PDB file of C-alpha atoms in Angstrom:
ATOM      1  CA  UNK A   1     110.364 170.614  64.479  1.00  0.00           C
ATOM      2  CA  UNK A   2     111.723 168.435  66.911  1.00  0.00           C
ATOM      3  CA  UNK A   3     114.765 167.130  64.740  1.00  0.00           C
ATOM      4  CA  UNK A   4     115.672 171.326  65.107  1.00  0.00           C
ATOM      5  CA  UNK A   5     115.756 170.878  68.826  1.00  0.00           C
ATOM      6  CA  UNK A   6     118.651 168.320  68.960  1.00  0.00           C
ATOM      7  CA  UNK A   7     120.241 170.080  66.172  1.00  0.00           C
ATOM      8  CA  UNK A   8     120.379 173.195  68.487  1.00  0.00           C
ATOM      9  CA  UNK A   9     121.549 170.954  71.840  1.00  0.00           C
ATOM     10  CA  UNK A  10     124.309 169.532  69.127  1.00  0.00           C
ATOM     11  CA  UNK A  11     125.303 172.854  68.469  1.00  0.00           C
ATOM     12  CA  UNK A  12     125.386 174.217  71.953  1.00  0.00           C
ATOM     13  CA  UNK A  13     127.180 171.470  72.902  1.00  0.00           C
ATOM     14  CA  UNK A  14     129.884 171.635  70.157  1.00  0.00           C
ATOM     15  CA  UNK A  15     130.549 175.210  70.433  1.00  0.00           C
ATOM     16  CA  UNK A  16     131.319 174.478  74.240  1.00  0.00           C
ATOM     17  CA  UNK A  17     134.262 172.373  73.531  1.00  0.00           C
ATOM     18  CA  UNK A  18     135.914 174.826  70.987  1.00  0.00           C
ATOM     19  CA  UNK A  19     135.537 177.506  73.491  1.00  0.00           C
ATOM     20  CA  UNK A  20     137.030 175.450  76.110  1.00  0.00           C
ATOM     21  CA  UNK A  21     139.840 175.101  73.875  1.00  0.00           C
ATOM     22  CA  UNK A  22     140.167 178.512  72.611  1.00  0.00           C
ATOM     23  CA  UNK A  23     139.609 180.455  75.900  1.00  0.00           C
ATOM     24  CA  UNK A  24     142.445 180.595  77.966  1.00  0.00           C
ATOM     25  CA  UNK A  25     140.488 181.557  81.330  1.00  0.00           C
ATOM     26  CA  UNK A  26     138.151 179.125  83.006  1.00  0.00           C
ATOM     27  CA  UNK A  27     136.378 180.764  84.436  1.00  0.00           C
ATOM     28  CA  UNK A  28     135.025 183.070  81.280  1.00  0.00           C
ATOM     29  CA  UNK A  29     134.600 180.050  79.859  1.00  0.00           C
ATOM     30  CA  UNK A  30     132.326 179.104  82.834  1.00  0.00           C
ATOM     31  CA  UNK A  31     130.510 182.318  83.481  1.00  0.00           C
ATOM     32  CA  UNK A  32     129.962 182.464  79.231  1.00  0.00           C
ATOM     33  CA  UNK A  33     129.028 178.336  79.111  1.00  0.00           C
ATOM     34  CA  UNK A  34     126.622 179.157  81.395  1.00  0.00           C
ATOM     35  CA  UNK A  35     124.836 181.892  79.721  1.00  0.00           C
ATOM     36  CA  UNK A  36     124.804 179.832  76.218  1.00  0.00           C
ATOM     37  CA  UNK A  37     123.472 176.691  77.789  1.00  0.00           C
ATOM     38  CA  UNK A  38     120.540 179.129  79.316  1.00  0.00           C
ATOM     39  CA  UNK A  39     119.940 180.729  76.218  1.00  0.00           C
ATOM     40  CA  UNK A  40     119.970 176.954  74.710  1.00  0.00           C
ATOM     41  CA  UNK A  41     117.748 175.948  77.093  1.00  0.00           C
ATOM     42  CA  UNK A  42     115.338 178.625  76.503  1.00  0.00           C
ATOM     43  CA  UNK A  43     115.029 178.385  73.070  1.00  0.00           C
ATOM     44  CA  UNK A  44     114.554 174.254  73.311  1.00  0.00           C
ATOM     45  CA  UNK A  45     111.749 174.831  75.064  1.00  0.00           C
ATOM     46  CA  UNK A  46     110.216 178.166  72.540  1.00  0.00           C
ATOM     47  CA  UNK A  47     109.626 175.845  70.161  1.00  0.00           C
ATOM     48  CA  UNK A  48     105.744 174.592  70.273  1.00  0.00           C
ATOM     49  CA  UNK A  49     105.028 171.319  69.559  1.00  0.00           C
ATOM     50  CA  UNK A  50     104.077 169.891  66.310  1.00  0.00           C
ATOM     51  CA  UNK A  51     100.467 170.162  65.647  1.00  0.00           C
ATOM     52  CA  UNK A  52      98.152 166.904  66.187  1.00  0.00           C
ATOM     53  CA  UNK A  53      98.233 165.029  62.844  1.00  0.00           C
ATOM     54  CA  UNK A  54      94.047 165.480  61.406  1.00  0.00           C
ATOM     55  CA  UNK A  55      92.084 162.643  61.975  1.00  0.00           C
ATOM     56  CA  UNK A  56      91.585 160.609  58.331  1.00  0.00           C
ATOM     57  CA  UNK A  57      87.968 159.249  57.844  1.00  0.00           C
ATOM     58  CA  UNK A  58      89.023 156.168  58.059  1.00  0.00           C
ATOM     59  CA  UNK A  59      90.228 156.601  61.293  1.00  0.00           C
ATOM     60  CA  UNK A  60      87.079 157.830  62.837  1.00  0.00           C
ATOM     61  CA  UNK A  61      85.494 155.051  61.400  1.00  0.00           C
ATOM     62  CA  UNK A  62      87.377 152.723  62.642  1.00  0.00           C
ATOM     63  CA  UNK A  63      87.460 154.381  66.018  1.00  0.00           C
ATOM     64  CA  UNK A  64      83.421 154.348  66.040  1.00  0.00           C
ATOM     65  CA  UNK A  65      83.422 150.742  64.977  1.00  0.00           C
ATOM     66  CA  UNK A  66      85.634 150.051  67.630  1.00  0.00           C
ATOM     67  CA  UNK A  67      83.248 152.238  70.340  1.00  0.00           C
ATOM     68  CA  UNK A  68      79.930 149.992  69.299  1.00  0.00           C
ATOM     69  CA  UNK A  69      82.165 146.719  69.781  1.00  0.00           C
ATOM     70  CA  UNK A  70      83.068 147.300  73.124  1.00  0.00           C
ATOM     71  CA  UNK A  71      79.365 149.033  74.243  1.00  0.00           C
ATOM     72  CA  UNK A  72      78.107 146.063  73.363  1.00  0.00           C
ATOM     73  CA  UNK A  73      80.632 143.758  75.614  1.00  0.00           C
ATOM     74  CA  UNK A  74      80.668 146.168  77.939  1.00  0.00           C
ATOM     75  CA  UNK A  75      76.403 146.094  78.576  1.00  0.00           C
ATOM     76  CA  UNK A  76      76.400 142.489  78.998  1.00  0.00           C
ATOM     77  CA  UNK A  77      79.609 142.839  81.334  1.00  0.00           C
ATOM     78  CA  UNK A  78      78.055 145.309  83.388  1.00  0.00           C
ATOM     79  CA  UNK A  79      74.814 142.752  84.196  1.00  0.00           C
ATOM     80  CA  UNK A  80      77.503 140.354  85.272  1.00  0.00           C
ATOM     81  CA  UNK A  81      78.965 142.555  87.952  1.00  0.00           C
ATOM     82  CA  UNK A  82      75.701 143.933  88.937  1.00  0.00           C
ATOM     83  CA  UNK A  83      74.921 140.082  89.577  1.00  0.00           C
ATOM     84  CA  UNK A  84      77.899 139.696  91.553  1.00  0.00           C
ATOM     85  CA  UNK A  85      76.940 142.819  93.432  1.00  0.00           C
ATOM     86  CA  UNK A  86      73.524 141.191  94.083  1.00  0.00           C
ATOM     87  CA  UNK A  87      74.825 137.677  95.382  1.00  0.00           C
ATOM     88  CA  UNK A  88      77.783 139.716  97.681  1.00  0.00           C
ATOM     89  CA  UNK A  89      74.286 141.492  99.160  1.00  0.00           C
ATOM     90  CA  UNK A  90      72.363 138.483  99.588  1.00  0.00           C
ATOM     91  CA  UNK A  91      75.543 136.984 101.993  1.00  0.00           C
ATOM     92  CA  UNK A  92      76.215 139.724 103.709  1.00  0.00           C
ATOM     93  CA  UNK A  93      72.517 139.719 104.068  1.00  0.00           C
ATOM     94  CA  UNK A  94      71.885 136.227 105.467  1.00  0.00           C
ATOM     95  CA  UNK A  95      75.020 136.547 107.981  1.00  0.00           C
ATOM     96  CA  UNK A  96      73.337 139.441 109.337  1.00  0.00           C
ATOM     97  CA  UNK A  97      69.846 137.545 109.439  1.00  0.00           C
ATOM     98  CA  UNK A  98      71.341 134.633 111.101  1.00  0.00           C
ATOM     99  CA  UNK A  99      73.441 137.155 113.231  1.00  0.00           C
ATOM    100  CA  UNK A 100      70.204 138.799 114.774  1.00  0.00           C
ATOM    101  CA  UNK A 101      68.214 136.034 114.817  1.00  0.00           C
ATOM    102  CA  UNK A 102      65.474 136.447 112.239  1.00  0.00           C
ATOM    103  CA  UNK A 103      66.095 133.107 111.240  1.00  0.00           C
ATOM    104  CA  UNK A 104      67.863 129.436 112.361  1.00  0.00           C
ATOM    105  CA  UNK A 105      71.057 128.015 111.203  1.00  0.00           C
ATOM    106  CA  UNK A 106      69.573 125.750 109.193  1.00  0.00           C
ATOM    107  CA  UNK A 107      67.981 127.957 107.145  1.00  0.00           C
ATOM    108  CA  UNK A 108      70.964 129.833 106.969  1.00  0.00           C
ATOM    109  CA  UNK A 109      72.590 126.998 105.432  1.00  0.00           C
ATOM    110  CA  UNK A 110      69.978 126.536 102.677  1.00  0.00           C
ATOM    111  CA  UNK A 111      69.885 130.063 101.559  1.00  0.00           C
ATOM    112  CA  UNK A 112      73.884 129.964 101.402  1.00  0.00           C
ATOM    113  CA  UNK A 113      73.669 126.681  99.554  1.00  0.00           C
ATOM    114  CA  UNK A 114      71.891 128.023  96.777  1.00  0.00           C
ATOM    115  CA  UNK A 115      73.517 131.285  97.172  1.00  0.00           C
ATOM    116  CA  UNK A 116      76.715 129.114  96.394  1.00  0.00           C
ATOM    117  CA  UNK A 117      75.218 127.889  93.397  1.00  0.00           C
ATOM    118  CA  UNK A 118      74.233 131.186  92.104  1.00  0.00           C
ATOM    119  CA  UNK A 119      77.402 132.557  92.523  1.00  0.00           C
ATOM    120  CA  UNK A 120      78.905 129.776  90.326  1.00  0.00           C
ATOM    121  CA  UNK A 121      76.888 130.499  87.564  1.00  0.00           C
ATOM    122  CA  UNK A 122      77.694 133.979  87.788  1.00  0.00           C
ATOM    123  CA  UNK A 123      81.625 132.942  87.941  1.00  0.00           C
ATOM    124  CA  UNK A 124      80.540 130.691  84.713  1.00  0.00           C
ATOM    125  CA  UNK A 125      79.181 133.600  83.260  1.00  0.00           C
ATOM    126  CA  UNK A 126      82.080 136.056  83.454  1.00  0.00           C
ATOM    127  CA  UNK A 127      84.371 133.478  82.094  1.00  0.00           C
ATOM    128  CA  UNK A 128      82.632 133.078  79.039  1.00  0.00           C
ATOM    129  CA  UNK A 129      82.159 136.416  78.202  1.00  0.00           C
ATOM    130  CA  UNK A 130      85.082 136.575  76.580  1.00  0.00           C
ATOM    131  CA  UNK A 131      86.459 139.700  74.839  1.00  0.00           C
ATOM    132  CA  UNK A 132      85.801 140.405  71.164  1.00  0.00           C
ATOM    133  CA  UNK A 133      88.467 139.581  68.987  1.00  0.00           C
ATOM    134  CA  UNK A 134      87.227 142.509  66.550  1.00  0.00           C
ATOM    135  CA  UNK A 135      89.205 144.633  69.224  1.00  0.00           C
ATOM    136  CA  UNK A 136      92.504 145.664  68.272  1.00  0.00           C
ATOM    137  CA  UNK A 137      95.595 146.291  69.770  1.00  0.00           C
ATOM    138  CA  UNK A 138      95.282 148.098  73.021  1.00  0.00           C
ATOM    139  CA  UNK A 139      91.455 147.866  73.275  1.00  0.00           C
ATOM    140  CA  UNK A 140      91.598 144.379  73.258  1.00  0.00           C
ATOM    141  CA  UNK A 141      94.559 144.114  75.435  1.00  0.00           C
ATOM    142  CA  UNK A 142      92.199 145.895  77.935  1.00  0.00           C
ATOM    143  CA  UNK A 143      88.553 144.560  77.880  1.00  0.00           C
ATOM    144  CA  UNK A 144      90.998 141.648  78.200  1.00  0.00           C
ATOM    145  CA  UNK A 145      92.147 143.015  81.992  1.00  0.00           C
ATOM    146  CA  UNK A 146      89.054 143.891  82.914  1.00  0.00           C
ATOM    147  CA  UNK A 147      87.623 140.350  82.065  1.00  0.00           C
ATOM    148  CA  UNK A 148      90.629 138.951  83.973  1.00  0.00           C
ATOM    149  CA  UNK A 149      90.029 141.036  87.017  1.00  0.00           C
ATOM    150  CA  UNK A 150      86.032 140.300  87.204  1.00  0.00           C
ATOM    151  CA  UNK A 151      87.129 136.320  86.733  1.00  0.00           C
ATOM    152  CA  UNK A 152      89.228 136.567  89.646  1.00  0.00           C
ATOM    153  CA  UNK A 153      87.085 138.837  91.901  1.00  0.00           C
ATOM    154  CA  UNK A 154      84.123 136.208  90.738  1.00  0.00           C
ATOM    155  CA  UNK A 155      86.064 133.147  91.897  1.00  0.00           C
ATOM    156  CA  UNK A 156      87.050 134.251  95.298  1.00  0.00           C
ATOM    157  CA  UNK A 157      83.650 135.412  95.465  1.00  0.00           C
ATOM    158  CA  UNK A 158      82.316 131.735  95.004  1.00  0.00           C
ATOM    159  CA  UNK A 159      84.926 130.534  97.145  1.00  0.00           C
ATOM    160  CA  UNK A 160      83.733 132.953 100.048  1.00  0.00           C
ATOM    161  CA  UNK A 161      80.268 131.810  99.795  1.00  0.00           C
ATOM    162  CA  UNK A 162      80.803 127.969  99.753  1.00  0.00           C
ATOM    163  CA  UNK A 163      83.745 128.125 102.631  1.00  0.00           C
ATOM    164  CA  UNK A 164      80.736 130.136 104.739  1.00  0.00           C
ATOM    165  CA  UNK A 165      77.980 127.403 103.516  1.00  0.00           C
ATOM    166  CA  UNK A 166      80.566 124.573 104.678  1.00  0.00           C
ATOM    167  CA  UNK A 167      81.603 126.632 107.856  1.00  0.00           C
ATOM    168  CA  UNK A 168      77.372 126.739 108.210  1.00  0.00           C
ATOM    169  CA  UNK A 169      76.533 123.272 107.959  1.00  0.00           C
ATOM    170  CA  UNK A 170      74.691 122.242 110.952  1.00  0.00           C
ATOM    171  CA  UNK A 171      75.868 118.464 110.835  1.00  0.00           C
ATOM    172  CA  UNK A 172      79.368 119.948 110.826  1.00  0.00           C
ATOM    173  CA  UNK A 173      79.147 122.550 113.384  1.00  0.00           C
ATOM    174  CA  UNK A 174      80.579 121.337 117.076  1.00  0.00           C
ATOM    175  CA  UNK A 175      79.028 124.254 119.137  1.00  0.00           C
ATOM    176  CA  UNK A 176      74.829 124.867 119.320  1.00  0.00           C
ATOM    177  CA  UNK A 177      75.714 128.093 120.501  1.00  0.00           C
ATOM    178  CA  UNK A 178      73.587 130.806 118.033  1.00  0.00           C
ATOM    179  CA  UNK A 179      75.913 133.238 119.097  1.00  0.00           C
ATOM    180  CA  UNK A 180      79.096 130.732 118.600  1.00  0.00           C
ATOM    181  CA  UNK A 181      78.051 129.780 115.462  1.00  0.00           C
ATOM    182  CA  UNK A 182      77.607 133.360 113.990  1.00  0.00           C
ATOM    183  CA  UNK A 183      80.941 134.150 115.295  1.00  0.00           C
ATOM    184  CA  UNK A 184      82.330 131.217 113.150  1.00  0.00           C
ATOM    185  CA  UNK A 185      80.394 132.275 110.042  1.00  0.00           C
ATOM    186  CA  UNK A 186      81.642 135.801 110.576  1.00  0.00           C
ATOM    187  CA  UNK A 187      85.065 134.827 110.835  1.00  0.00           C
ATOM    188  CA  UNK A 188      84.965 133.309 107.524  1.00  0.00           C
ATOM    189  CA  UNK A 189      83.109 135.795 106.063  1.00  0.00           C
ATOM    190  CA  UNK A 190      86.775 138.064 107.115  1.00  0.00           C
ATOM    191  CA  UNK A 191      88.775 135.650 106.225  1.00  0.00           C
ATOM    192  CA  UNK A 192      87.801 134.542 102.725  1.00  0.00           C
ATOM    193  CA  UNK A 193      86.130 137.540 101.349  1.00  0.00           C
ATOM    194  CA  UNK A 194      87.757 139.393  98.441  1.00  0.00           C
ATOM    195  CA  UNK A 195      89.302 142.730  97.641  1.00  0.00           C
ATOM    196  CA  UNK A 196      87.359 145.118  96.090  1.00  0.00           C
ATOM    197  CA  UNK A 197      86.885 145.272  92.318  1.00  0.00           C
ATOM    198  CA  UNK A 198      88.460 148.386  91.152  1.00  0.00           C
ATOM    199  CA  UNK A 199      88.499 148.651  87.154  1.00  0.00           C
ATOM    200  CA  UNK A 200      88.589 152.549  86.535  1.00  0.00           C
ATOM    201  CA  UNK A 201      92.082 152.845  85.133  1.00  0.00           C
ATOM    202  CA  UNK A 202      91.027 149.918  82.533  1.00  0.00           C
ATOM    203  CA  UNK A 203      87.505 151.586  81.649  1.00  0.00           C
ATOM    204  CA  UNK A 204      88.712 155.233  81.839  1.00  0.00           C
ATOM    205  CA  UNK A 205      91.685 154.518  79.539  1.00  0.00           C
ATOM    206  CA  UNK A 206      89.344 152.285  76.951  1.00  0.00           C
ATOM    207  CA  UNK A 207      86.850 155.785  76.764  1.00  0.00           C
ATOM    208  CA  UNK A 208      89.981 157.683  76.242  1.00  0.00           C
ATOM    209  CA  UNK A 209      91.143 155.214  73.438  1.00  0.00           C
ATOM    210  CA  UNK A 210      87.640 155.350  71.817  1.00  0.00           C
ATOM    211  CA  UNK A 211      86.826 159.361  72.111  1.00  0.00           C
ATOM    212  CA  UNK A 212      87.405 161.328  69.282  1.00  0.00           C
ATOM    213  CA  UNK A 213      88.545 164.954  70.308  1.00  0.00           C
ATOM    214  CA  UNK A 214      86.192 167.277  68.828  1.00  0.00           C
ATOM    215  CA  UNK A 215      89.150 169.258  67.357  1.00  0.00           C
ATOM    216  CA  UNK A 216      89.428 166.215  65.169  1.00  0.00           C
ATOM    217  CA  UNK A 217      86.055 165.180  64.594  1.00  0.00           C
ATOM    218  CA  UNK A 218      85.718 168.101  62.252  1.00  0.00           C
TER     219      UNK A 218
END
């Protein structure tokens, strides 16, 4: 059906140049070029477009093979962000401990110091958990992003954490000022901390890829 539509636009097209050649006046020719190319246009568009080619068994299997693949990346991806949600809570925590006092700056500097650490083996984690190469294609190419993304948001992550534990270290710090020294730690906080982690056009385009309309699931 569509190979009719440029047929018709060659056609429309064709018959304008013989009846610029054949019609002495202008502008009939405009006023009558006009009305064909409407008419043309209306009937490019009256066509309706081809019908959605039926879904082969095959197909749907591989589509459902492809679904259980990336669920099961995509579980043991989401415990990695939730742990990188947990360890950006425990910071933001501590500052705000520190900031109001509830507790020293050397404590403040332990909890950060193994908050450092468990932020690098949450970094370690997301690198490893590398995509399935059972993906194909465009699946792949995104579980791929979002792994890319998560890696990055991970590592500036760890590097926010361990600047702030440095910035925290009491045999470092030049001021004994509680309320200088939370103004330092705060300033790195704003300073290094990350952008958000935004991966809804990668996840909302893999669900598209690995839905089956129900029109087709028949």
């Amino acid at each position: 059906m569509p190979s009719y539509k440029y047929l018709l636009l060659a056609l429309v097209f064709l018959a304008l140049v013989l009846l610029y050649r054949w019609i002495p006046s202008r502008k009939i020719w405009a006023i009558f070029s006009l009305t064909l190319l409407l008419t043309g246009a209306a009937a490019f568009w009256s066509f309706p477009p081809p019908p959605p080619p039926k879904m082969t068994p095959e197909e749907r299997a591989e589509i459902h093979q492809q679904q259980e693949i990336f669920s099961a990346w995509y579980d043991e991806h989401k415990k990695n962000i939730t742990q990188l949600d947990y360890n950006w809570q425990q910071y933001h925590n501590t500052l705000e401990s520190f900031k109001e006092g509830a507790i020293d700056i050397q404590t403040t500097y332990v909890r950060l110091t193994q908050l450092a650490k468990d932020a690098k083996r949450t970094q370690s984690a997301v690198d490893a958990h590398v995509p399935p190469l059972a993906l194909t294609g465009i699946n792949y190419d995104l579980v791929a992003a979002v792994r890319q993304k998560t890696l990055a948001y991970a590592e500036a992550q760890q590097q926010a954490i361990s600047r702030t534990k440095n910035a925290a270290d009491p045999a470092q710090l030049l001021t004994s000022s509680p309320a200088e020294q939370s103004r330092i730690l705060e300033d790195t906080m704003i300073r290094e901390s990350p952008p958000g982690l935004f991966l809804a056009e990668e996840i909302s385009a893999l669900r598209e890829n690995l839905t089956i309309p129900p029109e087709k699931d028949e």
